[in-house]
Short mmCIF file of C-alpha atoms in Angstrom, two decimals:
data_model
loop_
_atom_site.label_atom_id
_atom_site.label_comp_id
_atom_site.label_asym_id
_atom_site.label_seq_id
_atom_site.Cartn_x
_atom_site.Cartn_y
_atom_site.Cartn_z
CA MET A 1 31.88 -29.37 -10.85
CA GLY A 2 28.64 -30.70 -12.35
CA SER A 3 26.75 -33.65 -11.00
CA THR A 4 24.04 -36.03 -12.18
CA ARG A 5 21.00 -36.64 -10.00
CA ARG A 6 18.09 -38.94 -10.73
CA ALA A 7 14.52 -37.87 -9.92
CA LYS A 8 12.63 -41.01 -8.82
CA SER A 9 9.20 -39.71 -9.69
CA ALA A 10 5.95 -41.40 -10.59
CA TYR A 11 5.35 -38.56 -13.07
CA PHE A 12 8.37 -39.15 -15.21
CA SER A 13 11.90 -40.38 -14.68
CA MET A 14 14.86 -38.38 -15.81
CA MET A 15 18.59 -37.95 -15.37
CA LEU A 16 19.39 -34.38 -14.48
CA SER A 17 22.90 -33.11 -15.04
CA LEU A 18 23.73 -30.02 -13.00
CA ASP A 19 26.71 -28.41 -14.69
CA GLY A 20 27.99 -26.45 -11.69
CA GLN A 21 27.78 -23.13 -13.54
CA GLY A 22 25.91 -20.37 -11.68
CA THR A 23 23.28 -20.78 -9.00
CA LEU A 24 21.44 -24.03 -8.34
CA VAL A 25 18.31 -22.40 -9.77
CA ASP A 26 20.05 -21.65 -13.08
CA GLN A 27 21.55 -25.15 -13.21
CA LEU A 28 18.19 -26.78 -12.53
CA VAL A 29 16.45 -24.60 -15.15
CA ARG A 30 18.96 -25.68 -17.79
CA ALA A 31 18.64 -29.36 -16.84
CA LEU A 32 14.83 -29.28 -16.81
CA ARG A 33 14.73 -27.34 -20.06
CA ALA A 34 16.73 -30.11 -21.76
CA GLU A 35 14.41 -32.81 -20.39
CA ILE A 36 11.27 -30.88 -21.36
CA ARG A 37 12.42 -30.72 -24.97
CA LYS A 38 12.65 -34.53 -24.99
CA SER A 39 9.16 -34.99 -23.59
CA GLY A 40 5.82 -34.64 -25.31
CA GLU A 41 3.35 -31.82 -24.90
CA GLY A 42 1.16 -32.38 -21.84
CA ALA A 43 3.76 -34.45 -19.95
CA ARG A 44 3.24 -33.93 -16.25
CA MET A 45 6.01 -32.35 -14.21
CA PRO A 46 6.81 -33.73 -10.76
CA PRO A 47 5.38 -31.74 -7.82
CA THR A 48 7.94 -29.32 -6.44
CA ARG A 49 8.06 -31.13 -3.09
CA THR A 50 8.70 -34.49 -4.77
CA LEU A 51 11.39 -33.21 -7.11
CA ALA A 52 13.15 -31.31 -4.31
CA LYS A 53 13.21 -34.44 -2.14
CA ASP A 54 14.40 -36.71 -4.95
CA LEU A 55 17.18 -34.34 -5.98
CA GLY A 56 18.20 -33.34 -2.45
CA LEU A 57 17.54 -29.68 -3.19
CA SER A 58 15.63 -26.94 -1.40
CA ARG A 59 11.99 -26.79 -2.46
CA ASN A 60 12.42 -23.03 -2.93
CA THR A 61 15.11 -23.81 -5.52
CA VAL A 62 12.69 -26.03 -7.45
CA ILE A 63 9.86 -23.47 -7.13
CA ALA A 64 12.12 -20.73 -8.53
CA ALA A 65 13.16 -23.00 -11.43
CA TYR A 66 9.53 -23.83 -12.25
CA ALA A 67 8.64 -20.13 -12.18
CA GLU A 68 11.42 -19.41 -14.68
CA LEU A 69 10.24 -22.21 -16.97
CA ALA A 70 6.67 -20.91 -16.75
CA ASN A 71 7.93 -17.42 -17.61
CA GLU A 72 9.57 -18.91 -20.72
CA GLY A 73 6.30 -20.63 -21.63
CA LEU A 74 7.77 -24.14 -21.42
CA ILE A 75 5.45 -25.31 -18.65
CA ALA A 76 2.01 -24.28 -17.46
CA SER A 77 0.58 -24.71 -13.97
CA HIS A 78 -3.02 -25.66 -13.32
CA PHE A 79 -4.42 -24.60 -9.96
CA GLY A 80 -4.69 -27.71 -7.79
CA GLY A 81 -3.58 -29.92 -10.68
CA GLY A 82 0.17 -29.52 -10.98
CA SER A 83 2.45 -28.40 -13.82
CA PHE A 84 2.63 -29.71 -17.38
CA VAL A 85 4.82 -29.28 -20.44
CA SER A 86 2.92 -26.61 -22.29
CA GLY A 87 4.04 -27.02 -25.87
CA MET A 88 4.41 -23.25 -26.19
CA GLU A 89 7.18 -23.65 -28.78
CA LYS A 90 4.69 -25.40 -31.07
CA ALA A 91 1.98 -22.92 -30.20
CA ALA A 92 4.18 -20.08 -31.41
CA ARG A 93 3.37 -21.17 -34.99
CA PRO A 94 -0.39 -21.85 -34.87
CA GLU A 95 -2.37 -23.15 -37.79
CA PRO A 96 -4.45 -20.42 -39.46
CA ALA A 97 -7.85 -20.10 -37.84
CA GLU A 98 -11.00 -20.16 -39.95
CA SER A 99 -11.95 -16.78 -38.55
CA ASP A 100 -10.76 -14.20 -36.06
CA ASP A 101 -13.61 -15.16 -33.72
CA GLU A 102 -12.58 -18.83 -33.78
CA ALA A 103 -9.05 -17.90 -32.78
CA LEU A 104 -10.36 -16.32 -29.58
CA VAL A 105 -12.09 -19.49 -28.39
CA PRO A 106 -10.02 -21.51 -25.88
CA SER A 107 -9.15 -25.01 -27.10
CA SER A 108 -9.88 -26.58 -23.71
CA SER A 109 -11.75 -25.88 -20.50
CA GLU A 110 -8.62 -24.28 -19.03
CA PRO A 111 -8.67 -20.48 -19.10
CA ARG A 112 -6.08 -18.61 -21.08
CA LEU A 113 -3.93 -16.88 -18.50
CA SER A 114 -1.33 -14.17 -18.76
CA ASP A 115 2.32 -14.78 -17.97
CA PHE A 116 1.71 -12.89 -14.73
CA ALA A 117 -1.09 -15.27 -13.70
CA ARG A 118 1.02 -18.32 -14.54
CA ARG A 119 3.85 -17.01 -12.42
CA LEU A 120 1.46 -16.49 -9.53
CA ARG A 121 0.45 -20.15 -9.67
CA SER A 122 4.02 -21.22 -8.94
CA LEU A 123 4.11 -19.34 -5.64
CA ASP A 124 3.51 -21.09 -2.32
CA ALA A 125 1.30 -19.77 0.47
CA SER A 126 3.09 -18.36 3.49
CA PRO A 127 3.41 -20.87 6.37
CA ILE A 128 1.78 -18.40 8.76
CA LEU A 129 -1.46 -18.63 6.75
CA GLU A 130 -1.68 -22.36 7.41
CA ARG A 131 -1.36 -22.22 11.20
CA PRO A 132 -3.81 -23.89 13.57
CA GLU A 133 -5.29 -22.02 16.51
CA LEU A 134 -2.93 -22.85 19.34
CA GLN A 135 -2.67 -21.66 22.93
CA TYR A 136 1.01 -20.72 22.73
CA ASP A 137 1.32 -19.30 19.24
CA PHE A 138 4.72 -17.80 18.42
CA ARG A 139 3.39 -16.41 15.17
CA TYR A 140 5.70 -13.70 13.88
CA GLY A 141 4.50 -10.42 12.44
CA LEU A 142 1.95 -9.71 15.18
CA PRO A 143 2.64 -6.50 17.17
CA VAL A 144 1.54 -5.57 20.69
CA VAL A 145 -2.23 -5.66 20.22
CA GLY A 146 -3.68 -6.04 23.73
CA ASP A 147 -2.38 -2.64 24.82
CA PHE A 148 -3.65 -0.74 21.79
CA PRO A 149 -5.76 2.34 22.80
CA PHE A 150 -8.98 1.00 21.31
CA ALA A 151 -11.17 3.53 23.13
CA ALA A 152 -9.34 6.52 21.65
CA TRP A 153 -9.24 4.91 18.22
CA SER A 154 -12.96 4.12 18.33
CA ARG A 155 -13.85 7.70 19.26
CA ILE A 156 -11.78 9.08 16.40
CA VAL A 157 -13.24 6.68 13.81
CA ALA A 158 -16.80 7.31 15.07
CA ARG A 159 -16.33 11.06 14.87
CA ARG A 160 -14.93 10.89 11.35
CA ALA A 161 -17.74 8.57 10.25
CA THR A 162 -20.38 10.84 11.80
CA ILE A 163 -19.07 13.93 10.04
CA GLY A 164 -20.03 12.25 6.77
CA SER A 165 -18.41 14.86 4.57
CA VAL A 166 -17.86 14.40 0.85
CA SER A 167 -14.17 13.97 1.57
CA VAL A 168 -14.97 10.87 3.63
CA LEU A 169 -17.61 9.43 1.33
CA GLY A 170 -16.08 10.26 -2.02
CA TYR A 171 -12.79 9.71 -3.85
CA GLY A 172 -9.61 11.40 -2.78
CA ASP A 173 -6.06 11.92 -3.98
CA ALA A 174 -4.51 8.61 -5.11
CA ALA A 175 -1.32 9.60 -3.28
CA GLY A 176 -3.23 9.83 -0.01
CA TYR A 177 -4.86 12.22 2.44
CA MET A 178 -2.53 15.20 2.70
CA PRO A 179 -2.81 15.77 6.49
CA LEU A 180 -1.79 12.12 7.01
CA ARG A 181 1.12 12.50 4.61
CA VAL A 182 2.22 15.57 6.58
CA GLU A 183 2.05 13.62 9.85
CA ILE A 184 4.06 10.75 8.42
CA ALA A 185 6.71 13.05 6.92
CA GLU A 186 7.14 14.73 10.31
CA TYR A 187 7.29 11.36 12.09
CA LEU A 188 9.97 10.09 9.67
CA ARG A 189 12.05 13.23 10.18
CA ARG A 190 11.87 12.85 13.97
CA ALA A 191 12.14 9.07 14.34
CA ARG A 192 13.98 7.77 11.25
CA GLY A 193 16.20 10.67 10.17
CA ILE A 194 14.44 11.09 6.80
CA VAL A 195 13.97 14.63 5.53
CA CYS A 196 11.28 14.60 2.85
CA SER A 197 8.31 16.70 1.86
CA ALA A 198 4.78 15.45 2.39
CA ASP A 199 4.18 15.27 -1.35
CA GLN A 200 6.85 12.54 -1.62
CA VAL A 201 4.83 10.33 0.75
CA VAL A 202 2.40 7.96 -0.98
CA ILE A 203 -0.17 6.14 1.17
CA VAL A 204 -0.59 2.48 0.20
CA SER A 205 -2.62 -0.50 1.39
CA GLY A 206 0.15 -2.09 3.41
CA SER A 207 3.85 -2.44 2.63
CA GLN A 208 3.09 -5.38 0.31
CA GLN A 209 1.34 -2.99 -2.07
CA ALA A 210 4.37 -0.71 -1.97
CA LEU A 211 6.54 -3.63 -3.11
CA ASP A 212 4.03 -4.55 -5.81
CA LEU A 213 3.94 -0.97 -7.12
CA ALA A 214 7.75 -0.79 -7.13
CA ALA A 215 7.90 -4.03 -9.12
CA ARG A 216 5.30 -2.73 -11.59
CA ILE A 217 7.07 0.55 -12.35
CA LEU A 218 10.66 -0.74 -12.32
CA ILE A 219 10.67 -4.32 -13.60
CA ASN A 220 10.16 -5.89 -17.01
CA ALA A 221 10.12 -9.68 -17.34
CA GLY A 222 13.72 -10.88 -17.40
CA ASP A 223 15.15 -7.91 -15.50
CA HIS A 224 17.32 -8.66 -12.50
CA VAL A 225 16.54 -7.77 -8.89
CA ALA A 226 19.03 -8.32 -6.08
CA LEU A 227 17.53 -9.69 -2.85
CA GLU A 228 19.01 -10.55 0.50
CA GLU A 229 19.53 -14.28 1.13
CA PRO A 230 17.56 -15.11 3.23
CA THR A 231 14.81 -12.58 2.57
CA TYR A 232 11.18 -11.65 3.19
CA GLU A 233 9.06 -13.98 1.08
CA GLY A 234 6.56 -11.21 0.22
CA ALA A 235 9.28 -9.28 -1.58
CA ARG A 236 10.45 -12.34 -3.48
CA GLU A 237 6.83 -13.04 -4.48
CA ALA A 238 6.23 -9.48 -5.72
CA PHE A 239 9.31 -9.47 -7.93
CA ALA A 240 8.84 -13.06 -9.13
CA ALA A 241 5.28 -12.21 -10.16
CA ALA A 242 6.67 -9.32 -12.21
CA GLY A 243 8.96 -11.76 -14.03
CA ALA A 244 12.21 -10.65 -12.39
CA ARG A 245 15.28 -12.84 -12.23
CA VAL A 246 16.25 -12.94 -8.57
CA LEU A 247 19.92 -12.46 -7.69
CA PRO A 248 20.45 -13.65 -4.08
CA VAL A 249 23.07 -11.75 -2.06
CA PRO A 250 24.21 -13.43 1.17
CA VAL A 251 23.73 -11.88 4.60
CA ASP A 252 26.02 -12.16 7.63
CA ARG A 253 25.92 -10.66 11.12
CA ASP A 254 26.63 -7.19 9.66
CA GLY A 255 23.78 -7.46 7.16
CA LEU A 256 23.89 -7.60 3.37
CA GLN A 257 27.35 -8.40 1.98
CA VAL A 258 27.53 -5.40 -0.32
CA GLU A 259 30.76 -6.61 -1.91
CA ARG A 260 28.77 -9.60 -3.26
CA LEU A 261 26.32 -7.39 -5.19
CA PRO A 262 26.31 -8.05 -8.96
CA ALA A 263 28.81 -6.28 -11.17
CA ARG A 264 27.65 -3.58 -13.54
CA THR A 265 24.67 -4.72 -15.57
CA PRO A 266 21.89 -2.58 -17.05
CA ARG A 267 19.37 -5.30 -16.19
CA CYS A 268 19.79 -5.14 -12.39
CA ARG A 269 17.03 -2.65 -11.84
CA ALA A 270 16.68 -2.75 -8.05
CA LEU A 271 17.98 -4.03 -4.75
CA TYR A 272 15.61 -4.98 -1.92
CA VAL A 273 17.07 -4.64 1.56
CA THR A 274 15.92 -4.60 5.22
CA PRO A 275 18.88 -2.77 6.76
CA SER A 276 17.55 -1.76 10.20
CA HIS A 277 16.49 -5.31 11.18
CA GLN A 278 17.26 -7.79 8.44
CA PHE A 279 14.39 -10.17 7.82
CA PRO A 280 14.57 -12.84 9.09
CA THR A 281 18.06 -12.91 10.68
CA GLY A 282 17.77 -9.63 12.62
CA ALA A 283 21.20 -8.39 11.48
CA VAL A 284 21.75 -4.62 11.29
CA LEU A 285 23.52 -3.29 8.20
CA SER A 286 26.78 -1.67 9.28
CA ALA A 287 27.60 1.97 8.53
CA PRO A 288 30.40 1.19 6.02
CA ARG A 289 28.10 -1.17 4.12
CA ARG A 290 25.32 1.42 4.05
CA ALA A 291 27.67 3.89 2.38
CA ALA A 292 28.91 1.23 -0.04
CA LEU A 293 25.33 0.24 -0.89
CA LEU A 294 24.41 3.80 -1.84
CA GLU A 295 27.56 4.09 -3.93
CA TRP A 296 26.70 0.81 -5.71
CA ALA A 297 23.20 2.11 -6.52
CA ARG A 298 24.59 5.37 -7.88
CA ALA A 299 27.24 3.65 -10.01
CA HIS A 300 24.82 1.07 -11.44
CA GLY A 301 21.80 3.32 -11.95
CA SER A 302 19.75 0.99 -9.73
CA TYR A 303 17.16 1.79 -7.08
CA VAL A 304 17.36 0.62 -3.48
CA ILE A 305 14.04 -0.50 -1.95
CA GLU A 306 14.47 -0.01 1.79
CA ASP A 307 11.87 -1.97 3.78
CA ASP A 308 11.88 -0.48 7.28
CA TYR A 309 9.15 -2.78 8.59
CA ASP A 310 10.03 -2.50 12.31
CA GLY A 311 13.04 -0.18 12.48
CA GLU A 312 11.52 1.78 15.38
CA LEU A 313 11.78 -1.19 17.75
CA ARG A 314 15.38 -1.49 18.96
CA TYR A 315 16.36 -2.44 22.51
CA ASP A 316 20.15 -2.31 22.92
CA ILE A 317 20.75 1.18 21.51
CA ARG A 318 18.62 3.93 19.97
CA PRO A 319 17.15 2.99 16.56
CA ILE A 320 19.59 3.39 13.68
CA GLU A 321 18.54 5.97 11.13
CA ALA A 322 17.18 4.79 7.80
CA ILE A 323 19.38 4.63 4.69
CA LYS A 324 16.94 7.02 3.04
CA GLY A 325 18.20 9.71 5.40
CA ALA A 326 21.59 9.63 3.64
CA ASP A 327 20.19 9.32 0.12
CA VAL A 328 21.74 12.38 -1.54
CA ASP A 329 21.32 10.87 -5.04
CA ASP A 330 17.56 10.22 -4.54
CA ARG A 331 17.84 6.52 -5.40
CA VAL A 332 16.17 5.00 -2.31
CA ILE A 333 12.50 4.00 -2.22
CA TYR A 334 11.61 3.92 1.46
CA VAL A 335 8.78 1.59 2.56
CA GLY A 336 7.08 1.74 5.96
CA THR A 337 4.06 0.07 7.52
CA MET A 338 1.62 0.47 10.39
CA SER A 339 1.18 -3.29 10.68
CA LYS A 340 4.04 -3.80 13.15
CA VAL A 341 3.33 -0.79 15.38
CA LEU A 342 -0.49 -0.65 15.29
CA PHE A 343 -2.21 -3.75 13.89
CA PRO A 344 -1.95 -5.74 10.63
CA SER A 345 -5.62 -5.61 9.63
CA MET A 346 -5.34 -1.83 9.28
CA ARG A 347 -3.65 -2.57 5.94
CA LEU A 348 -2.05 0.83 5.77
CA GLY A 349 1.50 1.57 4.77
CA TYR A 350 3.43 4.28 2.99
CA LEU A 351 6.40 4.86 0.77
CA VAL A 352 8.71 7.80 0.26
CA SER A 353 9.39 8.07 -3.45
CA PRO A 354 12.41 9.51 -5.23
CA ARG A 355 11.12 12.52 -7.13
CA PRO A 356 11.79 11.07 -10.61
CA LEU A 357 9.48 8.13 -9.75
CA LEU A 358 6.74 10.00 -7.89
CA ASP A 359 4.31 10.47 -10.79
CA SER A 360 4.72 6.81 -11.76
CA PHE A 361 3.98 5.61 -8.23
CA VAL A 362 0.87 7.79 -7.91
CA THR A 363 -0.44 6.71 -11.31
CA ALA A 364 0.21 3.04 -10.54
CA LYS A 365 -1.60 3.40 -7.22
CA HIS A 366 -4.55 5.03 -9.02
CA VAL A 367 -4.74 2.21 -11.57
CA CYS A 368 -4.46 -0.57 -8.96
CA ASP A 369 -7.12 0.53 -6.47
CA ARG A 370 -7.68 4.29 -6.83
CA LEU A 371 -6.86 5.04 -3.18
CA THR A 372 -6.61 3.65 0.33
CA PRO A 373 -9.95 4.17 2.18
CA MET A 374 -10.33 7.81 3.21
CA LEU A 375 -12.06 7.10 6.53
CA LEU A 376 -9.06 5.04 7.61
CA GLN A 377 -6.58 7.67 6.46
CA MET A 378 -8.40 10.53 8.16
CA SER A 379 -8.74 8.58 11.40
CA LEU A 380 -5.04 7.74 11.44
CA ALA A 381 -4.12 11.37 10.76
CA ASP A 382 -6.18 12.41 13.82
CA PHE A 383 -4.70 9.54 15.86
CA MET A 384 -1.20 10.81 15.08
CA SER A 385 -1.89 14.55 15.43
CA GLN A 386 -3.50 14.03 18.86
CA GLY A 387 -0.42 12.23 20.17
CA HIS A 388 -1.95 8.74 20.50
CA PHE A 389 0.45 7.21 17.98
CA SER A 390 3.61 8.39 19.74
CA ARG A 391 2.35 7.35 23.16
CA HIS A 392 1.30 3.92 21.92
CA LEU A 393 4.67 3.42 20.22
CA LEU A 394 6.49 4.15 23.49
CA ARG A 395 4.27 1.71 25.42
CA ALA A 396 4.62 -0.93 22.71
CA LYS A 397 8.40 -0.61 22.71
CA ARG A 398 8.50 -1.02 26.50
CA LEU A 399 6.24 -4.08 26.41
CA CYS A 400 8.18 -5.62 23.51
CA ALA A 401 11.40 -5.20 25.49
CA GLN A 402 9.85 -6.97 28.50
CA ARG A 403 8.55 -9.82 26.36
CA ARG A 404 11.87 -10.15 24.58
CA THR A 405 13.55 -10.47 27.97
CA ALA A 406 11.01 -13.13 28.99
CA LEU A 407 11.74 -15.09 25.82
CA LEU A 408 15.51 -14.94 26.27
CA GLN A 409 15.29 -15.89 29.95
CA ALA A 410 12.98 -18.83 29.24
CA THR A 411 15.21 -19.99 26.39
CA GLY A 412 18.27 -19.88 28.63
CA GLN A 413 16.46 -21.70 31.44
CA PHE A 414 14.84 -24.50 29.44
CA LEU A 415 17.05 -24.88 26.38
CA GLY A 416 20.50 -23.58 27.34
CA ASN A 417 23.05 -24.30 24.63
CA ARG A 418 20.68 -26.58 22.71
CA VAL A 419 19.64 -23.56 20.63
CA THR A 420 21.12 -20.36 19.26
CA ILE A 421 19.07 -17.15 19.18
CA GLU A 422 19.72 -14.46 16.55
CA GLY A 423 18.20 -11.05 15.92
CA ALA A 424 17.07 -10.38 19.50
CA ASN A 425 18.23 -6.76 19.70
CA ALA A 426 15.38 -5.32 17.66
CA GLY A 427 12.00 -6.05 16.15
CA ILE A 428 9.25 -8.41 17.28
CA HIS A 429 10.70 -11.81 16.40
CA VAL A 430 13.84 -13.87 16.85
CA MET A 431 15.43 -16.61 14.81
CA MET A 432 16.03 -19.84 16.74
CA TRP A 433 18.41 -22.57 15.53
CA ALA A 434 18.23 -26.04 17.08
CA GLU A 435 21.91 -26.92 17.20
CA ASP A 436 21.69 -30.73 17.11
CA ARG A 437 18.59 -31.16 14.93
CA PRO A 438 18.80 -31.35 11.12
CA ALA A 439 16.43 -29.43 8.86
CA SER A 440 14.72 -32.70 7.93
CA ASP A 441 13.34 -32.84 11.50
CA VAL A 442 11.42 -29.56 11.13
CA PRO A 443 8.03 -30.91 9.93
CA GLN A 444 7.96 -33.48 12.73
CA MET A 445 9.00 -30.84 15.29
CA ILE A 446 6.19 -28.51 14.16
CA ARG A 447 3.65 -31.32 14.56
CA ALA A 448 5.01 -32.31 17.97
CA ALA A 449 4.92 -28.70 19.15
CA ALA A 450 1.31 -28.32 17.94
CA GLU A 451 0.34 -31.39 19.95
CA ARG A 452 1.61 -29.50 23.01
CA GLY A 453 -0.34 -26.38 22.01
CA VAL A 454 2.70 -24.50 20.70
CA GLY A 455 2.79 -22.82 17.28
CA ILE A 456 6.24 -22.53 15.67
CA TYR A 457 7.14 -21.61 12.09
CA PRO A 458 9.99 -22.84 9.87
CA ILE A 459 12.79 -20.59 8.71
CA SER A 460 13.31 -22.44 5.40
CA PRO A 461 10.73 -20.51 3.28
CA TYR A 462 12.95 -17.43 3.47
CA PHE A 463 16.01 -19.16 1.98
CA LEU A 464 16.60 -20.03 -1.65
CA GLU A 465 19.18 -22.55 -0.47
CA ALA A 466 17.65 -24.44 2.45
CA PRO A 467 19.69 -24.39 5.69
CA GLU A 468 21.02 -27.67 7.05
CA ARG A 469 20.00 -27.01 10.66
CA ALA A 470 16.47 -26.93 12.02
CA GLY A 471 15.49 -23.29 12.33
CA PHE A 472 12.38 -21.40 13.37
CA LEU A 473 11.05 -17.84 13.40
CA LEU A 474 9.41 -17.01 16.73
CA GLY A 475 7.29 -13.91 17.27
CA TYR A 476 6.71 -12.74 20.82
CA ALA A 477 5.25 -9.22 20.84
CA SER A 478 1.61 -10.30 21.03
CA MET A 479 2.15 -12.78 23.90
CA GLU A 480 2.22 -12.05 27.63
CA GLU A 481 5.40 -12.90 29.51
CA LYS A 482 3.78 -15.79 31.40
CA MET A 483 2.58 -17.38 28.15
CA ILE A 484 6.00 -16.94 26.57
CA GLY A 485 7.67 -18.78 29.45
CA GLU A 486 5.16 -21.63 29.41
CA GLY A 487 5.36 -21.91 25.63
CA ILE A 488 9.17 -22.11 25.60
CA GLU A 489 9.07 -24.74 28.36
CA ARG A 490 6.78 -26.90 26.21
CA LEU A 491 8.85 -26.25 23.11
CA ALA A 492 11.99 -27.35 24.96
CA LYS A 493 10.53 -30.85 25.32
CA VAL A 494 10.14 -31.00 21.54
CA ILE A 495 13.62 -29.72 20.73
CA CYS A 496 15.27 -31.92 23.36
CA GLY A 497 13.28 -34.95 22.26
CA ALA A 498 11.57 -35.45 25.64
#
């Protein structure tokens, strides 16, 4: 059933009628589109935060609607200055210019941006980039860094830098340094159950570049991409920037609800999934759903983008093999990263490409940045071939298990049934729900925690439809057990209102 909501905004006042058909994003786009056509060119749109508050919607819903309107050319965003009705419909029939040169001159001081650039302006910065420096920082995404074998790594890098060969100083293969690709292919066979040849491995500058390349070679503006709900915001950003229409698919304790995937449509080009440790909930995709997912991809001619960002780190049972290992139809693009097992600033990841897409991935990588730095690739290949990588991964897994235990024990001791923890059986973060605190309390809780020296991060940016409860994503791998316990004790005073 549709509903009418009034936006009480200083920018403009409007009655929005949500017709109840489709997602809230689609309803809001239709309502805003109708209001935009009534307004004049240059009318200022309400800020996304203001409109979301006035309408009682998730801010992510409003952001997604604005991105769609920008993609249609109905609004334009100005960095630091908000969004405005663009008048693109009028601009589609311009008056004849006096000369070709005159037509190239911008009519204002604002630069003429591509659709891609306008879509980028609608994206919000990740909350982890806005964090203060705090003593007890539960920032997620950080691996075990204190125990990294820096001495061995330094020797390897110094040796490679001293050799100074042309292969280090010059350009290399856009797909990556072959000895490193061989090492990664062997590691994936042994640890993740993926049988692939080294030539299918493409070295990229972090998993985010892998997602960007996948979006570039698969997506045209207006194509559909299915994403988990909730999902990793970096994936949503990559596909939104490419102009994709996002189709959210709900997640439960067994992972993606495959039966809720869209029916046959030629425009659903890809599905993004984190099956080994769903981000952010921590759910593990069940075996029947894995089989059903591959069958869906085959029947629909779609590609599955499997982000295995921390699949190696599982504590209750041995790590579950990647979906790519069962990919007999060659429809899975497997994405891995060194950020969660070594350190994020390495900015080195990899993908395993289906053979029909391999040339496209390598060419796209060449066009984007030519190649990932050769010194880094060569050093990592040596680090892996000499056994340092495997030994560090074992130590990191043991330390992560100890720190996970410390977090769960401290949570039980200081918070009891005031919170619910999800996703603790794998990875380097957990999801914490404050049972008796509404989502509206989250900003105040973050401020109160910071005053006690504790850094916590909201769960809401990963949902298109904001949750009703207060929820947080807590990383623990980079913290010592003593600090984890003290941090949770301080956080308990915030959650309990002490």
